[in-house]
Tab-separated table of C-alpha atoms and ligand atoms in Angstrom:
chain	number	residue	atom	x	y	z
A	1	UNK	CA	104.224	101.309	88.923
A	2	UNK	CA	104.762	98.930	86.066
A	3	UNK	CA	108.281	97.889	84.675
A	4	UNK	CA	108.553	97.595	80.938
A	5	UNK	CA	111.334	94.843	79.563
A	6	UNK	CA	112.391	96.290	76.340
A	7	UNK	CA	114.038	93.602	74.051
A	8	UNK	CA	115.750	95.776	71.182
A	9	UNK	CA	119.318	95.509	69.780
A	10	UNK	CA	119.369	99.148	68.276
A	11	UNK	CA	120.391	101.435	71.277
A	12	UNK	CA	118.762	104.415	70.051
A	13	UNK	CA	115.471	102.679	69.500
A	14	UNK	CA	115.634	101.812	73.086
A	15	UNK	CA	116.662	105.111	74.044
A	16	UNK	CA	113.918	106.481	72.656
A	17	UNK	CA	111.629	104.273	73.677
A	18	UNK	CA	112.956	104.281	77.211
A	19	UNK	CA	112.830	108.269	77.499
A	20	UNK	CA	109.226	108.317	76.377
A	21	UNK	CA	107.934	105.604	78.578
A	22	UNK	CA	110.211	107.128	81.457
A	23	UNK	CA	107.895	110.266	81.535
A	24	UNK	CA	104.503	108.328	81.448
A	25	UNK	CA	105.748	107.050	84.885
A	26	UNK	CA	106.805	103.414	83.727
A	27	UNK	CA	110.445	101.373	85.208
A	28	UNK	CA	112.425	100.443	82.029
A	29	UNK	CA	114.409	97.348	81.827
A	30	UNK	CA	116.702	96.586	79.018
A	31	UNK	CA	118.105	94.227	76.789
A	32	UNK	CA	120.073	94.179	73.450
A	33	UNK	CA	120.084	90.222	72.351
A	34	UNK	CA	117.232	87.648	72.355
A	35	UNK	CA	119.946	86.021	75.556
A	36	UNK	CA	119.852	88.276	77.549
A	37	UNK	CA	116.038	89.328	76.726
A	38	UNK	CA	114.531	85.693	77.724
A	39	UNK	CA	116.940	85.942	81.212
A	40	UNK	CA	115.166	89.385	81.885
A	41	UNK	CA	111.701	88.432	80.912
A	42	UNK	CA	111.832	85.291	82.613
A	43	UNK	CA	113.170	87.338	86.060
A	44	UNK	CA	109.617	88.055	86.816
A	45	UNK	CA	110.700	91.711	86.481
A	46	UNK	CA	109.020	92.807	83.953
A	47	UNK	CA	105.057	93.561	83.634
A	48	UNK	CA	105.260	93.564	79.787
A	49	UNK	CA	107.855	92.642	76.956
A	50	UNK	CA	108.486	94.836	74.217
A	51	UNK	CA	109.988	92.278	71.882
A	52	UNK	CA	111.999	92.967	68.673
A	53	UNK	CA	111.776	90.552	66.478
A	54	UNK	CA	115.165	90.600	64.656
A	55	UNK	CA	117.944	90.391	67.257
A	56	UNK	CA	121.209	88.660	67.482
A	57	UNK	CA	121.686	85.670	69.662
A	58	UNK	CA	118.513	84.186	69.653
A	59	UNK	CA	114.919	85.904	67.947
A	60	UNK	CA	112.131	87.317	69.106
A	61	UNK	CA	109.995	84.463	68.085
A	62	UNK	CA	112.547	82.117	69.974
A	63	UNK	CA	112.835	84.374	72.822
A	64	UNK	CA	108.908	84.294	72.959
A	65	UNK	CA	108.303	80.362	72.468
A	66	UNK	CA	110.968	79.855	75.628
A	67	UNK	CA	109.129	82.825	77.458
A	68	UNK	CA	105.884	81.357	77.089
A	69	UNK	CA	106.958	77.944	78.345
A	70	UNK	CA	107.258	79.038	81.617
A	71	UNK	CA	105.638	82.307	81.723
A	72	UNK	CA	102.522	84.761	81.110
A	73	UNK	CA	103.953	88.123	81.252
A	74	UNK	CA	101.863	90.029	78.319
A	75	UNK	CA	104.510	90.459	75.099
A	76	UNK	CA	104.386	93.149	72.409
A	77	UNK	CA	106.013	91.747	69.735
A	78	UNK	CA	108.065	94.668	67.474
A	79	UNK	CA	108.283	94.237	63.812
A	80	UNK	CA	110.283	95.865	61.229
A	81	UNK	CA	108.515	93.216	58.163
A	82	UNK	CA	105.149	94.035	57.377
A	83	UNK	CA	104.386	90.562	56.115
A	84	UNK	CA	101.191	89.144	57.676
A	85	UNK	CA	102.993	85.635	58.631
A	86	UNK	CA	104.955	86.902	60.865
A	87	UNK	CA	102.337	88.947	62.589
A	88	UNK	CA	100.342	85.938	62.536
A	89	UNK	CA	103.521	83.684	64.010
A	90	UNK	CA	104.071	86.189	66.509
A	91	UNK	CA	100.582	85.499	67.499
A	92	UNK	CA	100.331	81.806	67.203
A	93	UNK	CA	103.337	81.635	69.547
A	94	UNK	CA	102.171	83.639	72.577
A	95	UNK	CA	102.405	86.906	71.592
A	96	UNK	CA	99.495	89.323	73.119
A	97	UNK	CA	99.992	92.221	70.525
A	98	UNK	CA	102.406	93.585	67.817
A	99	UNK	CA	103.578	96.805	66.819
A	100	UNK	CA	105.160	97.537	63.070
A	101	UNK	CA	108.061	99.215	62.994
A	102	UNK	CA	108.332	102.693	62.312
A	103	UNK	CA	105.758	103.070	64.896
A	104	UNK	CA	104.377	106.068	67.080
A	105	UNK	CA	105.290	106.251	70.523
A	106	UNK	CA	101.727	107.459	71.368
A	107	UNK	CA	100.342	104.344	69.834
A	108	UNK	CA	103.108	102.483	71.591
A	109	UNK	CA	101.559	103.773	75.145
A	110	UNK	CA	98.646	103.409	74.281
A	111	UNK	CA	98.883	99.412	73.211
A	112	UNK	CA	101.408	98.800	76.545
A	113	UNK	CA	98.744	100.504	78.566
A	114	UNK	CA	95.625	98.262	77.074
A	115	UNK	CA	98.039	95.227	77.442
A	116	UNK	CA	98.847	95.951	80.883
A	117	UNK	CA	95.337	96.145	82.087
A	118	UNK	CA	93.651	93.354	80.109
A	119	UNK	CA	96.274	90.805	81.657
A	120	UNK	CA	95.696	92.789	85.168
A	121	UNK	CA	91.983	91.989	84.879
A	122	UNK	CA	91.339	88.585	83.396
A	123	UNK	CA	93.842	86.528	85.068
A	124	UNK	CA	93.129	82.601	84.265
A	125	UNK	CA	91.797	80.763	87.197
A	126	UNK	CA	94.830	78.064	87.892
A	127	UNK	CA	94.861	74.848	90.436
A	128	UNK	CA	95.799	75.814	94.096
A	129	UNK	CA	94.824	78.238	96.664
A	130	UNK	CA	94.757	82.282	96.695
A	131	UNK	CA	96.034	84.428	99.221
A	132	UNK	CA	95.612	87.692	98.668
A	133	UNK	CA	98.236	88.549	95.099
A	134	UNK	CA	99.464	84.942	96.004
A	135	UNK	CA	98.742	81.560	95.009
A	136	UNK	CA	99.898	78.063	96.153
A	137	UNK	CA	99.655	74.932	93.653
A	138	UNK	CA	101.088	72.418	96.002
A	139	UNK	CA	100.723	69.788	93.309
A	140	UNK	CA	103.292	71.671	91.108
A	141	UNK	CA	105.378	73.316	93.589
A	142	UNK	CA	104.685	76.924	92.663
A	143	UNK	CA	103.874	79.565	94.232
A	144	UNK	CA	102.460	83.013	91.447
A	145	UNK	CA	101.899	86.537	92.847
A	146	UNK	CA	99.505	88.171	90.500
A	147	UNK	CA	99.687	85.106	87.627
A	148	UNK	CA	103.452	85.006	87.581
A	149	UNK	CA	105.261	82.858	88.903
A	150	UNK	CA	108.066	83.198	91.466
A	151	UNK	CA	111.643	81.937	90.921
A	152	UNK	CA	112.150	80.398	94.018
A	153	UNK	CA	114.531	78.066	95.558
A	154	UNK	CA	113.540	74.768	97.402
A	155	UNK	CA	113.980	76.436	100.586
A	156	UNK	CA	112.099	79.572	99.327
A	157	UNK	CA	109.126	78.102	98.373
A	158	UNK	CA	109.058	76.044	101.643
A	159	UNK	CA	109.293	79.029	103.496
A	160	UNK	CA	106.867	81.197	101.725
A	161	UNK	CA	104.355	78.471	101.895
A	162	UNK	CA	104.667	78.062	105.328
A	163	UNK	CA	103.553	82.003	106.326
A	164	UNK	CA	100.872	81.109	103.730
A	165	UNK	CA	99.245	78.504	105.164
A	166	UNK	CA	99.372	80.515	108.191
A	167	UNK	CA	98.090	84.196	107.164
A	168	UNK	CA	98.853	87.278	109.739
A	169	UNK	CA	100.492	84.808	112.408
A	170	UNK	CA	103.972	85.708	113.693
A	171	UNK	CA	106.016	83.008	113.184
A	172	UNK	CA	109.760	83.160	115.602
A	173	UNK	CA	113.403	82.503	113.483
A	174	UNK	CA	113.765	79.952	115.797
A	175	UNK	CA	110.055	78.223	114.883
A	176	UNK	CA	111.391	78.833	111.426
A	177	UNK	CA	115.223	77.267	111.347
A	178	UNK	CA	112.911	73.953	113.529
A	179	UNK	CA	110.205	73.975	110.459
A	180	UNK	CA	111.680	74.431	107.601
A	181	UNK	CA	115.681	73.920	107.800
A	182	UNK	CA	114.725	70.968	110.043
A	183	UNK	CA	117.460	71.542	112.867
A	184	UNK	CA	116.299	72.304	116.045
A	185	UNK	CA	117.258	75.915	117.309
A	186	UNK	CA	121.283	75.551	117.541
A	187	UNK	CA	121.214	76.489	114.277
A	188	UNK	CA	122.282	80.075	113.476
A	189	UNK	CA	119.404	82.117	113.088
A	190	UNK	CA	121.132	84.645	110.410
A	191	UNK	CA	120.028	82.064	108.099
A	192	UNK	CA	116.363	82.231	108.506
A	193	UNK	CA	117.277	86.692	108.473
A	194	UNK	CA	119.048	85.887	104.868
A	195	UNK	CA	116.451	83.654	103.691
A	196	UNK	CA	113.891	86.345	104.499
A	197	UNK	CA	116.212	89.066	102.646
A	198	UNK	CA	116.489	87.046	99.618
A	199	UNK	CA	112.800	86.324	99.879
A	200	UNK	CA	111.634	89.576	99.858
A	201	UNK	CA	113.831	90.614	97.004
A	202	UNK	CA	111.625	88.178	94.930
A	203	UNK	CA	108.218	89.052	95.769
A	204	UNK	CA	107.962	92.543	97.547
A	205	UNK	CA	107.726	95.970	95.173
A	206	UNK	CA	109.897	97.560	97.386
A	207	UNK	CA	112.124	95.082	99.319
A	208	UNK	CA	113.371	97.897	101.663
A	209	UNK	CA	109.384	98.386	102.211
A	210	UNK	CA	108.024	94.907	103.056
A	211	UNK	CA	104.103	94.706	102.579
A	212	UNK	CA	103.749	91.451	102.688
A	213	UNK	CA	106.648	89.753	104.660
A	214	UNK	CA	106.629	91.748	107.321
A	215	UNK	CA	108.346	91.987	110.918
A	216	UNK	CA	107.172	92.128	113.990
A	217	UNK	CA	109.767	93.213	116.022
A	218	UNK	CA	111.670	91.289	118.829
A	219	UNK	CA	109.085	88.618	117.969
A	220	UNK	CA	109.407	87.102	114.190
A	221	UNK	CA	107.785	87.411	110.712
A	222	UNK	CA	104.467	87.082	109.827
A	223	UNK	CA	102.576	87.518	105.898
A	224	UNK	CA	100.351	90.002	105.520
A	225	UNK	CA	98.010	89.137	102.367
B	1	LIG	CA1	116.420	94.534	65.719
């Protein structure tokens, strides 16, 4: 299931857009300033922006230049002003698509839908190695599942790239706290069982359903990719 970010300062526009996208099966996320937007889009939460252009705090062209600086989550940019500059800005900034404002929500679906898949299926090769949804660019210390990047903490990323690097092999807390806290097994191991909490918040669907950072009961962790 995708998760649409809707960026939109007039609550019953995102009502309405939220009810409608609700019952074609999507998760809605919402903002109602460009502030609050970028934090949201920038999460890694979303699988597409819907992105007003005129909102308060910050606009949806500066909420889409700071997006794209870090980020390649597809963006529908929403305009109320026909003009063709701004179209065309919206575009020469990042944007993937735009929709003018009044628009229909069937031809809203039906751009989020073409959106979703185009950036599903021609992901840009990058530096680094793939495992499975994942991939490692040890030269710039980042770690993408499916082209977007994770937010991850120093320890994070250490962590993560150590069950890459060894795919389907059960690694013990205690091999853990030794190889990537750097203390030898004195340590308290609820650490490396937070760690892998937090971890999984970041990159599984459904933390409380692990598919990739799994558990192997009575034994350790291991990454299934
Ligand atoms: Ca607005």
């Amino acid at each position: 299931m995708s998760t649409i970010l809707i960026v939109e300062d007039e609550k019953s526009i995102v009502d309405l857009i939220s009810f409608n996208l609700k019952r074609e099966g999507y998760d809605i996320l919402a903002a109602y300033d460009g502030g609050k937007g970028l934090e949201l889009a920038l999460s890694g939460r979303a699988d597409l922006v819907l992105l007003d252009v005129m909102l308060p705090v910050m606009d949806g062209f500066e909420v889409l230049r700071r997006i794209r600086q870090s980020s390649s989550v597809p963006v529908i940019m929403v305009t109320a002003r026909e003009e063709e500059q701004d179209k065309i800005l919206g575009l020469e900034t990042g944007a993937d698509d735009y929709i003018t404002k009044p628009f229909s929500i069937k031809e809203m679906a039906a751009r989020i839908k073409a959106n979703i898949r185009r950036t599903a299926g021609t992901q840009k090769p990058q530096g680094g190695d793939t495992y499975g949804p994942f991939r490692l660019d040890k030269g710039l210390q980042s770690i993408t599942k499916n082209g977007r990047a994770l937010e991850l903490t120093q320890r994070e990323y250490d962590i993560l790239c150590y069950f890459l690097e060894r795919p389907a092999q059960v690694v013990s807390r205690e091999e853990l706290m030794e190889k990537v806290w750097g203390y030898d097994y004195y340590g308290d191991l609820r650490a490396v069982d937070v760690a892998m909490r937090r971890l999984r918040e970041k990159l599984e669907d459904d933390p409380a359903e692990p598919r990739y950072l799994m558990t192997k009961r009575g034994a350790g962790y291991y990454l299934q990719v």
